[in-house]
Short mmCIF file of C-alpha atoms and ligand atoms in Angstrom, two decimals:
data_model
loop_
_atom_site.label_atom_id
_atom_site.label_comp_id
_atom_site.label_asym_id
_atom_site.label_seq_id
_atom_site.Cartn_x
_atom_site.Cartn_y
_atom_site.Cartn_z
CA MET Y 1 77.23 105.81 56.51
CA LYS Y 2 77.33 103.82 53.98
CA ASP Y 3 78.05 100.70 55.42
CA LYS Y 4 74.30 99.48 55.43
CA LEU Y 5 74.42 96.51 57.90
CA ILE Y 6 76.70 98.19 60.38
CA SER Y 7 74.99 101.42 60.30
CA THR Y 8 71.95 99.04 61.07
CA LEU Y 9 73.38 97.62 64.29
CA ILE Y 10 74.46 100.54 65.50
CA LYS Y 11 71.08 102.15 65.71
CA LYS Y 12 70.08 99.26 67.42
CA GLU Y 13 72.32 99.44 69.55
CA ILE Y 14 72.03 102.74 70.77
CA LYS Y 15 68.32 101.55 70.72
CA ARG Y 16 68.67 99.44 73.08
CA GLN Y 17 70.90 101.00 75.26
CA LYS Y 18 68.16 103.61 75.21
CA GLU Y 19 65.20 101.95 75.92
CA GLY Y 20 67.22 99.79 78.73
CA ILE Y 21 69.12 100.32 81.89
CA GLU Y 22 72.32 99.06 81.66
CA LEU Y 23 72.78 97.37 85.42
CA ILE Y 24 76.76 95.44 84.17
CA PRO Y 25 78.86 97.69 87.27
CA SER Y 26 81.92 97.64 84.87
CA GLU Y 27 79.92 99.41 81.81
CA ASN Y 28 79.21 103.65 82.13
CA TYR Y 29 77.81 106.36 79.02
CA ALA Y 30 80.78 108.02 77.91
CA SER Y 31 80.89 111.08 77.57
CA THR Y 32 79.87 113.07 73.71
CA GLU Y 33 83.67 114.25 73.85
CA VAL Y 34 85.15 111.62 75.20
CA ARG Y 35 82.79 109.67 71.94
CA SER Y 36 84.59 112.04 69.56
CA VAL Y 37 87.76 112.32 70.56
CA LEU Y 38 87.73 108.56 70.48
CA SER Y 39 87.30 108.73 66.81
CA SER Y 40 89.58 112.38 65.87
CA TYR Y 41 92.20 112.46 63.13
CA LEU Y 42 94.25 111.08 65.82
CA VAL Y 43 93.02 107.07 64.82
CA ASN Y 44 95.88 107.92 62.38
CA LYS Y 45 99.59 108.46 64.30
CA TYR Y 46 101.08 106.28 64.95
CA SER Y 47 104.17 106.82 68.50
CA GLU Y 48 106.11 104.31 69.48
CA GLY Y 49 107.54 105.21 72.85
CA TYR Y 50 107.06 107.65 74.95
CA PRO Y 51 106.94 111.47 74.69
CA LYS Y 52 109.58 112.38 73.35
CA LYS Y 53 111.47 109.52 72.95
CA ARG Y 54 109.75 108.66 69.82
CA TYR Y 55 110.62 105.68 67.43
CA TYR Y 56 108.74 107.72 64.20
CA GLY Y 57 107.87 111.04 63.38
CA GLY Y 58 104.93 113.34 63.43
CA ASN Y 59 104.43 112.93 67.19
CA GLU Y 60 104.62 116.53 68.38
CA ASN Y 61 100.67 116.83 68.52
CA ALA Y 62 100.78 113.36 70.12
CA ASP Y 63 102.81 113.56 72.37
CA GLU Y 64 102.21 116.95 73.96
CA VAL Y 65 99.10 114.45 74.60
CA GLU Y 66 99.73 111.50 75.84
CA ILE Y 67 101.73 114.59 78.54
CA LEU Y 68 98.62 115.80 79.36
CA ALA Y 69 96.56 112.66 79.80
CA GLN Y 70 99.64 111.40 82.39
CA GLU Y 71 100.25 114.46 83.77
CA ARG Y 72 96.03 114.45 84.44
CA ALA Y 73 96.42 111.52 85.89
CA LYS Y 74 99.23 111.92 88.22
CA LYS Y 75 97.34 114.65 89.43
CA LEU Y 76 94.38 113.40 90.41
CA PHE Y 77 95.02 109.93 92.15
CA LYS Y 78 97.95 111.66 93.49
CA VAL Y 79 101.25 109.25 92.57
CA PRO Y 80 104.25 110.24 91.04
CA PHE Y 81 104.38 108.13 88.25
CA ALA Y 82 101.61 107.22 85.19
CA ASN Y 83 101.23 104.92 82.15
CA VAL Y 84 98.48 105.44 80.01
CA GLN Y 85 99.34 103.48 77.15
CA PRO Y 86 97.82 100.14 77.83
CA TYR Y 87 94.87 98.95 75.09
CA SER Y 88 92.37 97.38 78.14
CA GLY Y 89 92.72 96.08 81.85
CA SER Y 90 93.98 92.43 81.16
CA PRO Y 91 97.41 93.95 79.42
CA ALA Y 92 97.85 96.41 81.83
CA ASN Y 93 98.25 93.82 84.08
CA PHE Y 94 99.94 91.47 82.28
CA ALA Y 95 102.55 94.48 82.41
CA VAL Y 96 102.78 94.76 85.98
CA TYR Y 97 103.68 91.31 86.25
CA LEU Y 98 106.46 91.41 83.32
CA ALA Y 99 108.16 93.92 85.12
CA THR Y 100 108.31 92.15 88.88
CA CYS Y 101 108.57 89.25 88.06
CA LYS Y 102 110.23 86.41 86.43
CA PRO Y 103 108.26 83.65 84.19
CA GLY Y 104 107.62 80.96 87.23
CA ASP Y 105 107.55 82.96 90.40
CA THR Y 106 105.12 83.06 92.44
CA VAL Y 107 102.70 85.19 92.50
CA MET Y 108 99.10 85.22 94.67
CA GLY Y 109 95.24 87.36 93.52
CA GLN Y 110 91.96 87.34 94.23
CA ALA Y 111 90.70 83.32 93.05
CA LEU Y 112 88.12 84.81 90.12
CA ILE Y 113 85.43 82.30 91.71
CA ALA Y 114 85.85 84.38 94.62
CA GLY Y 115 85.03 88.24 92.70
CA GLY Y 116 89.10 88.57 91.79
CA HIS Y 117 89.82 88.10 88.02
CA LEU Y 118 91.41 86.36 85.68
CA THR Y 119 94.97 88.15 85.66
CA HIS Y 120 95.01 87.85 89.38
CA GLY Y 121 96.67 84.15 88.02
CA HIS Y 122 93.24 82.37 86.90
CA THR Y 123 94.93 79.16 85.18
CA VAL Y 124 93.32 79.88 81.76
CA SER Y 125 94.75 83.62 81.95
CA ALA Y 126 99.04 83.16 80.01
CA THR Y 127 99.66 84.74 84.61
CA GLY Y 128 98.53 81.30 85.89
CA ILE Y 129 100.22 80.44 82.45
CA PHE Y 130 103.52 82.18 82.65
CA TYR Y 131 103.77 82.93 86.58
CA LYS Y 132 102.82 80.10 89.57
CA THR Y 133 99.49 81.00 91.15
CA VAL Y 134 98.35 81.31 94.58
CA GLN Y 135 94.90 82.57 95.48
CA TYR Y 136 93.36 83.35 98.13
CA GLY Y 137 89.45 83.74 98.18
CA LEU Y 138 87.27 85.09 100.96
CA LYS Y 139 85.43 84.75 103.90
CA LYS Y 140 81.89 82.99 104.53
CA ASN Y 141 79.11 85.69 105.20
CA SER Y 142 77.58 84.59 108.69
CA SER Y 143 76.14 87.24 110.74
CA GLY Y 144 74.29 88.27 106.89
CA LYS Y 145 75.30 92.11 107.89
CA SER Y 146 78.32 94.60 105.69
CA GLU Y 147 81.34 92.39 106.96
CA ASP Y 148 85.30 92.78 105.87
CA LEU Y 149 84.98 89.26 103.80
CA PHE Y 150 88.87 88.59 102.95
CA ASP Y 151 90.67 86.36 106.04
CA TYR Y 152 94.06 88.03 106.84
CA LYS Y 153 94.66 85.07 108.67
CA GLU Y 154 94.10 83.29 106.19
CA ILE Y 155 95.83 85.28 102.95
CA ARG Y 156 98.87 85.75 105.83
CA ARG Y 157 99.77 82.23 106.68
CA LEU Y 158 99.17 81.56 102.66
CA ALA Y 159 101.78 84.34 101.86
CA LEU Y 160 104.20 83.61 104.65
CA GLU Y 161 104.19 80.00 102.80
CA CYS Y 162 104.55 80.86 99.51
CA LYS Y 163 106.97 84.08 99.50
CA PRO Y 164 105.01 85.26 96.40
CA LYS Y 165 107.19 87.84 94.60
CA LEU Y 166 103.50 90.11 94.07
CA ILE Y 167 100.16 90.07 95.33
CA TRP Y 168 97.51 91.45 94.05
CA VAL Y 169 94.02 93.54 95.86
CA GLY Y 170 91.31 94.29 94.29
CA ALA Y 171 87.77 92.24 92.35
CA THR Y 172 86.01 92.57 89.46
CA ALA Y 173 82.71 91.39 91.99
CA TYR Y 174 83.63 92.74 95.60
CA PRO Y 175 80.26 94.77 96.97
CA LEU Y 176 82.62 96.41 99.85
CA LYS Y 177 85.38 98.48 99.90
CA PHE Y 178 89.38 97.42 100.79
CA HIS Y 179 90.80 97.38 103.34
CA TYR Y 180 94.12 98.25 101.97
CA ASP Y 181 96.63 98.59 104.68
CA ARG Y 182 95.96 95.08 105.57
CA PHE Y 183 97.01 93.76 102.75
CA ALA Y 184 99.51 95.91 102.78
CA GLU Y 185 100.96 93.85 105.44
CA ILE Y 186 101.34 90.61 104.75
CA ALA Y 187 103.10 92.09 101.12
CA ASP Y 188 105.65 93.95 103.06
CA GLU Y 189 106.03 91.79 106.31
CA VAL Y 190 107.27 89.10 102.98
CA GLY Y 191 108.65 91.88 101.13
CA ALA Y 192 106.60 91.55 97.94
CA TYR Y 193 105.35 93.43 95.52
CA LEU Y 194 100.77 95.21 96.29
CA ALA Y 195 99.11 96.10 93.60
CA ALA Y 196 96.13 97.13 93.72
CA ASP Y 197 93.45 97.12 90.65
CA ILE Y 198 91.32 99.51 91.00
CA ALA Y 199 89.63 99.02 87.71
CA HIS Y 200 86.47 98.86 89.41
CA VAL Y 201 86.29 101.58 92.21
CA ALA Y 202 87.96 103.89 90.10
CA GLY Y 203 86.13 106.17 89.63
CA LEU Y 204 84.65 105.68 93.74
CA ILE Y 205 88.21 107.14 94.42
CA VAL Y 206 88.62 110.13 92.59
CA GLY Y 207 85.71 110.98 93.49
CA GLY Y 208 86.41 110.78 96.92
CA ALA Y 209 83.34 107.93 97.27
CA HIS Y 210 86.59 105.30 98.48
CA PRO Y 211 89.47 104.70 100.63
CA SER Y 212 92.65 105.24 97.96
CA PRO Y 213 95.08 102.93 97.77
CA VAL Y 214 97.49 104.60 97.21
CA PRO Y 215 99.55 104.74 100.48
CA HIS Y 216 99.33 101.15 101.56
CA VAL Y 217 100.58 99.95 97.98
CA HIS Y 218 103.27 99.93 94.90
CA ILE Y 219 101.43 99.81 91.96
CA VAL Y 220 98.10 101.20 90.98
CA THR Y 221 95.82 100.17 87.27
CA THR Y 222 92.49 100.62 86.29
CA THR Y 223 90.87 100.21 83.92
CA THR Y 224 89.50 103.73 82.08
CA HIS Y 225 85.76 103.37 81.51
CA LYS Y 226 84.48 101.65 83.88
CA THR Y 227 82.64 103.61 86.85
CA LEU Y 228 85.64 106.28 86.27
CA ARG Y 229 83.13 107.04 82.52
CA GLY Y 230 86.50 107.17 80.14
CA PRO Y 231 87.19 105.72 76.51
CA ARG Y 232 88.03 101.85 76.60
CA GLY Y 233 91.70 101.94 78.31
CA ALA Y 234 94.00 101.62 81.11
CA MET Y 235 96.78 102.79 83.25
CA ILE Y 236 99.35 101.73 85.38
CA MET Y 237 100.68 103.99 87.91
CA VAL Y 238 103.40 104.11 90.28
CA THR Y 239 103.10 105.82 94.36
CA ASP Y 240 105.66 106.70 95.89
CA LYS Y 241 106.55 103.52 98.40
CA GLY Y 242 106.81 102.09 94.97
CA ILE Y 243 109.60 104.24 94.28
CA LYS Y 244 110.74 103.69 97.45
CA LYS Y 245 110.77 100.17 97.50
CA ASP Y 246 112.59 100.46 93.83
CA ALA Y 247 113.81 102.93 92.46
CA ASP Y 248 113.50 101.91 88.41
CA LEU Y 249 109.98 100.08 89.32
CA ALA Y 250 108.28 103.20 86.80
CA SER Y 251 111.21 102.31 84.63
CA LYS Y 252 110.46 98.60 84.23
CA ILE Y 253 106.60 99.43 84.27
CA ASP Y 254 107.54 101.21 80.61
CA LYS Y 255 109.38 99.35 79.44
CA ALA Y 256 106.70 96.03 80.16
CA ILE Y 257 104.48 98.42 78.10
CA PHE Y 258 106.14 99.33 75.35
CA PRO Y 259 108.34 97.21 74.03
CA GLY Y 260 107.79 94.36 76.49
CA LEU Y 261 103.94 93.67 75.74
CA GLN Y 262 102.65 96.56 73.27
CA GLY Y 263 104.18 98.25 69.56
CA GLY Y 264 102.24 102.24 69.52
CA PRO Y 265 99.75 103.15 71.63
CA HIS Y 266 96.62 104.41 70.59
CA ASP Y 267 96.23 108.50 69.95
CA ASN Y 268 93.13 109.07 69.46
CA GLN Y 269 92.02 106.69 73.05
CA THR Y 270 94.91 108.43 74.81
CA ALA Y 271 93.34 112.08 74.55
CA ALA Y 272 90.01 110.90 74.85
CA ILE Y 273 91.86 109.43 78.71
CA ALA Y 274 93.64 112.31 79.12
CA VAL Y 275 89.62 114.18 78.77
CA ALA Y 276 87.87 111.34 81.53
CA LEU Y 277 90.31 112.72 83.98
CA HIS Y 278 89.73 116.65 83.19
CA GLU Y 279 85.99 115.44 83.34
CA ALA Y 280 86.91 112.67 86.62
CA ALA Y 281 88.41 116.38 88.12
CA GLN Y 282 85.19 118.25 88.45
CA SER Y 283 83.03 119.07 91.10
CA SER Y 284 79.53 117.54 89.64
CA PHE Y 285 82.43 114.37 89.34
CA LYS Y 286 82.01 113.68 93.67
CA LYS Y 287 78.54 114.29 93.27
CA TYR Y 288 78.59 111.27 90.59
CA ALA Y 289 81.30 108.49 92.71
CA HIS Y 290 78.80 109.76 95.54
CA GLN Y 291 75.34 109.37 94.25
CA ILE Y 292 76.81 106.08 92.12
CA VAL Y 293 77.14 104.50 95.80
CA LYS Y 294 73.82 105.86 97.33
CA ASN Y 295 71.94 104.36 94.33
CA SER Y 296 73.90 101.27 94.98
CA GLN Y 297 72.95 100.72 98.53
CA ALA Y 298 69.53 102.14 98.03
CA LEU Y 299 68.74 98.69 94.86
CA ALA Y 300 70.34 96.98 97.96
CA GLN Y 301 67.10 97.84 100.26
CA VAL Y 302 65.19 97.31 98.31
CA LEU Y 303 65.96 93.27 96.66
CA ILE Y 304 67.40 92.26 100.67
CA LYS Y 305 63.41 93.59 102.11
CA GLY Y 306 62.42 91.64 98.69
CA GLY Y 307 64.12 88.47 100.30
CA LEU Y 308 67.63 88.42 98.22
CA THR Y 309 70.81 87.98 99.65
CA LEU Y 310 73.59 89.78 99.07
CA VAL Y 311 77.08 88.84 99.21
CA GLY Y 312 78.64 90.96 101.53
CA GLY Y 313 74.77 91.62 103.62
CA GLY Y 314 74.49 94.52 101.20
CA SER Y 315 76.48 96.89 98.99
CA GLU Y 316 79.51 99.86 100.17
CA ASN Y 317 80.26 100.95 96.27
CA HIS Y 318 79.18 100.30 92.85
CA LEU Y 319 78.20 96.54 93.08
CA LEU Y 320 75.63 94.02 94.10
CA LEU Y 321 75.99 90.25 93.98
CA VAL Y 322 73.38 87.66 94.96
CA ASP Y 323 74.03 84.72 95.58
CA LEU Y 324 70.78 83.00 93.99
CA THR Y 325 70.82 79.40 96.16
CA PRO Y 326 68.41 80.03 98.93
CA THR Y 327 66.06 81.12 96.03
CA MET Y 328 66.31 78.79 93.18
CA GLY Y 329 69.49 76.57 94.37
CA PRO Y 330 72.67 76.19 92.57
CA GLY Y 331 73.56 77.26 88.60
CA ALA Y 332 69.93 79.49 88.67
CA GLY Y 333 71.97 82.89 87.80
CA VAL Y 334 71.78 82.18 84.57
CA PHE Y 335 68.02 82.22 84.40
CA VAL Y 336 67.50 85.35 86.07
CA GLN Y 337 70.17 86.76 83.83
CA LYS Y 338 68.45 85.93 80.21
CA ALA Y 339 64.84 86.52 81.99
CA LEU Y 340 66.73 90.35 83.29
CA ASP Y 341 67.64 91.23 79.40
CA VAL Y 342 64.03 90.10 78.45
CA VAL Y 343 62.64 92.95 80.22
CA GLY Y 344 65.71 95.00 79.20
CA LEU Y 345 67.51 94.77 82.52
CA THR Y 346 70.84 94.10 81.64
CA LEU Y 347 73.26 92.81 84.20
CA ASN Y 348 75.82 89.55 84.32
CA LYS Y 349 75.68 86.19 86.14
CA ASN Y 350 78.17 85.92 88.26
CA THR Y 351 80.15 82.99 90.20
CA VAL Y 352 79.32 83.60 93.96
CA PRO Y 353 82.27 82.62 97.11
CA GLU Y 354 81.85 78.71 98.01
CA GLU Y 355 80.35 78.53 94.16
CA LEU Y 356 78.40 75.31 94.04
CA SER Y 357 78.33 75.05 90.67
CA SER Y 358 80.66 76.30 87.46
CA PRO Y 359 81.65 79.92 85.66
CA TYR Y 360 79.48 79.13 83.23
CA TYR Y 361 76.43 78.15 84.90
CA PRO Y 362 76.45 80.27 88.09
CA SER Y 363 74.70 81.14 91.65
CA GLY Y 364 74.75 84.56 90.91
CA VAL Y 365 74.31 88.03 89.46
CA ARG Y 366 76.34 90.75 89.28
CA LEU Y 367 74.61 94.17 89.52
CA GLY Y 368 75.53 98.03 89.89
CA THR Y 369 74.86 101.31 89.39
CA PRO Y 370 77.19 103.48 87.81
CA ALA Y 371 75.26 103.59 83.79
CA SER Y 372 71.89 104.84 85.82
CA THR Y 373 73.61 107.10 88.09
CA THR Y 374 75.48 108.82 84.74
CA ARG Y 375 71.87 108.92 82.95
CA GLY Y 376 70.10 111.20 86.40
CA MET Y 377 68.75 108.49 87.58
CA LYS Y 378 68.17 108.40 91.61
CA GLU Y 379 67.07 106.77 94.80
CA LYS Y 380 63.06 106.58 93.57
CA GLU Y 381 64.86 104.90 90.50
CA MET Y 382 66.63 102.43 92.14
CA LYS Y 383 63.43 101.44 94.10
CA PHE Y 384 61.79 100.88 91.02
CA ILE Y 385 64.34 98.95 89.23
CA GLY Y 386 64.40 96.54 92.67
CA GLU Y 387 60.79 96.14 92.76
CA MET Y 388 61.13 95.00 88.31
CA ILE Y 389 64.02 92.47 89.66
CA LEU Y 390 62.17 90.29 92.23
CA LYS Y 391 58.92 90.98 90.22
CA VAL Y 392 60.47 89.27 87.06
CA VAL Y 393 62.81 86.30 90.19
CA ASP Y 394 59.24 86.02 91.16
CA GLU Y 395 58.12 84.87 87.33
CA VAL Y 396 60.79 82.20 87.36
CA LYS Y 397 62.50 81.41 90.40
CA ALA Y 398 60.73 78.00 89.91
CA TYR Y 399 63.19 76.57 87.28
CA ARG Y 400 66.46 74.78 88.78
CA LEU Y 401 69.51 73.63 86.22
CA PRO Y 402 69.54 70.18 86.43
CA LYS Y 403 72.57 68.41 87.05
CA GLU Y 404 73.74 66.00 84.59
CA LYS Y 405 76.14 68.27 82.56
CA LEU Y 406 74.27 66.03 79.66
CA GLU Y 407 70.12 67.52 80.01
CA LYS Y 408 72.64 71.56 81.39
CA GLY Y 409 71.95 73.33 77.56
CA ALA Y 410 68.63 71.68 76.21
CA TYR Y 411 66.49 72.48 79.35
CA VAL Y 412 67.88 76.18 79.27
CA LYS Y 413 67.08 75.87 75.61
CA GLN Y 414 63.25 74.72 76.60
CA PHE Y 415 63.45 78.81 79.35
CA LEU Y 416 64.77 80.99 76.80
CA VAL Y 417 61.18 79.41 74.80
CA ASP Y 418 59.32 80.04 78.09
CA LEU Y 419 60.30 83.26 78.65
CA GLN Y 420 59.68 84.27 74.81
CA LYS Y 421 55.37 83.10 76.02
CA ASN Y 422 56.22 84.71 79.19
CA LYS Y 423 53.20 87.25 78.92
CA LYS Y 424 53.80 89.30 82.46
CA LEU Y 425 57.22 90.02 81.10
CA THR Y 426 56.08 91.57 77.70
CA LEU Y 427 54.39 93.90 80.83
CA LEU Y 428 57.51 94.21 83.20
CA ARG Y 429 59.08 95.45 79.47
CA ASN Y 430 56.83 97.98 78.25
CA GLN Y 431 56.88 99.69 81.68
CA ILE Y 432 61.08 99.64 82.00
CA LYS Y 433 61.47 100.98 78.69
CA ARG Y 434 57.96 104.11 79.35
CA MET Y 435 60.90 104.25 82.34
CA ALA Y 436 64.14 104.15 80.65
CA VAL Y 437 63.47 106.53 78.29
CA LYS Y 438 62.81 109.01 80.18
CA TYR Y 439 66.64 109.31 81.27
CA LYS Y 440 68.86 110.59 78.53
CA ILE Y 441 72.09 108.66 77.28
CA PRO Y 442 75.01 110.78 76.30
N1 DSN L 1 85.25 92.54 82.10
C1 DSN L 1 85.37 93.42 83.71
C2 DSN L 1 84.16 93.08 84.63
O1 DSN L 1 82.87 93.55 84.35
O2 DSN L 1 84.36 93.32 85.57
C3 DSN L 1 86.64 92.61 83.71
O3 DSN L 1 87.28 92.73 83.09
#
């Protein structure tokens, strides 16, 4: 490669990915084939419009690529309609608003602070700027056991009060299964569209490790690069129930994506989505999806045994949300994330239900098993990872985030200096590296 600067950075990133263990639950390793299709000659083409209805010439191959991706999505998710053009999850979700609501209409979604997504109506997102949004939270888990954290009585009360046009079900930081039928009862009662954002669990659903929202909701959105293990991208699907509610829903979704929100689709991305959908239809993917959950549960057991508090009392999917408040006080996510970074375990700080701190200094960390499972790691390796996490938490458990806003930055800066001097972390780093390099990345 002639561009030495970029080539050096890519080499460094490959080394980082190989020598560390990726625990961010929304990340994964796409197959070699998916990556190679992304850099194919399809990257050169413009294809505004939809198959057989384009605004540019020379689209005979792009048409076939997009039709294949649509057909594979429909078959895999058991839906009558799929739009495979969204550039990524956020535009896909925004297109759902465009298709179902007018600016100013009321919508409901799970609050970001309680594990929802920005695009489910947060005030800083365009979805919260152009629509009137009502947010629902989670119940406090008092039993310490895995239990559904949604308060359906409260969600129903809110829905009856605000009469939303659209209700979102789906999250970015929820460790348990969704009971889509309970949300459907509420949406049907108030006549709202119900959209499931399954970005995190799409791979678990098609792999048969998780229930599908398809019988219960009108619209399904998903990114294609998380548990589904494809390229960056997204899809919007309409269910039979959706078409029954609104015969024009599919064409409204198409129009919302193009020309509503986007220009030309990324044909290389569409082709890579088609490849990923083909991979996800194989029986080996079912095994993969089930192993993700087994690994997540194995990791949860080690962390619970080691004294950490897990939101929801454990994990039923690919992710775990650790509430560090009881161990290290409010705002401790930053300490654990940074310390784990030093040893080569990558995860992210995250808010927890009933957060006492802020999204920038949240009180939890979110981690998951999709990427490590792709590398072939199983329960035994999860035990190793869990024990390493406990050792790292032990190293930093004396730190407390100052309450004073102005003191926080300086305190974290000093913490980072301390981390670099910590010899125990260097030893753990070497142990993790020795283990990680045994497991190839595609
Ligand atoms: N950034 C994604 C996640 O990590 O869950 C959501 O957009």
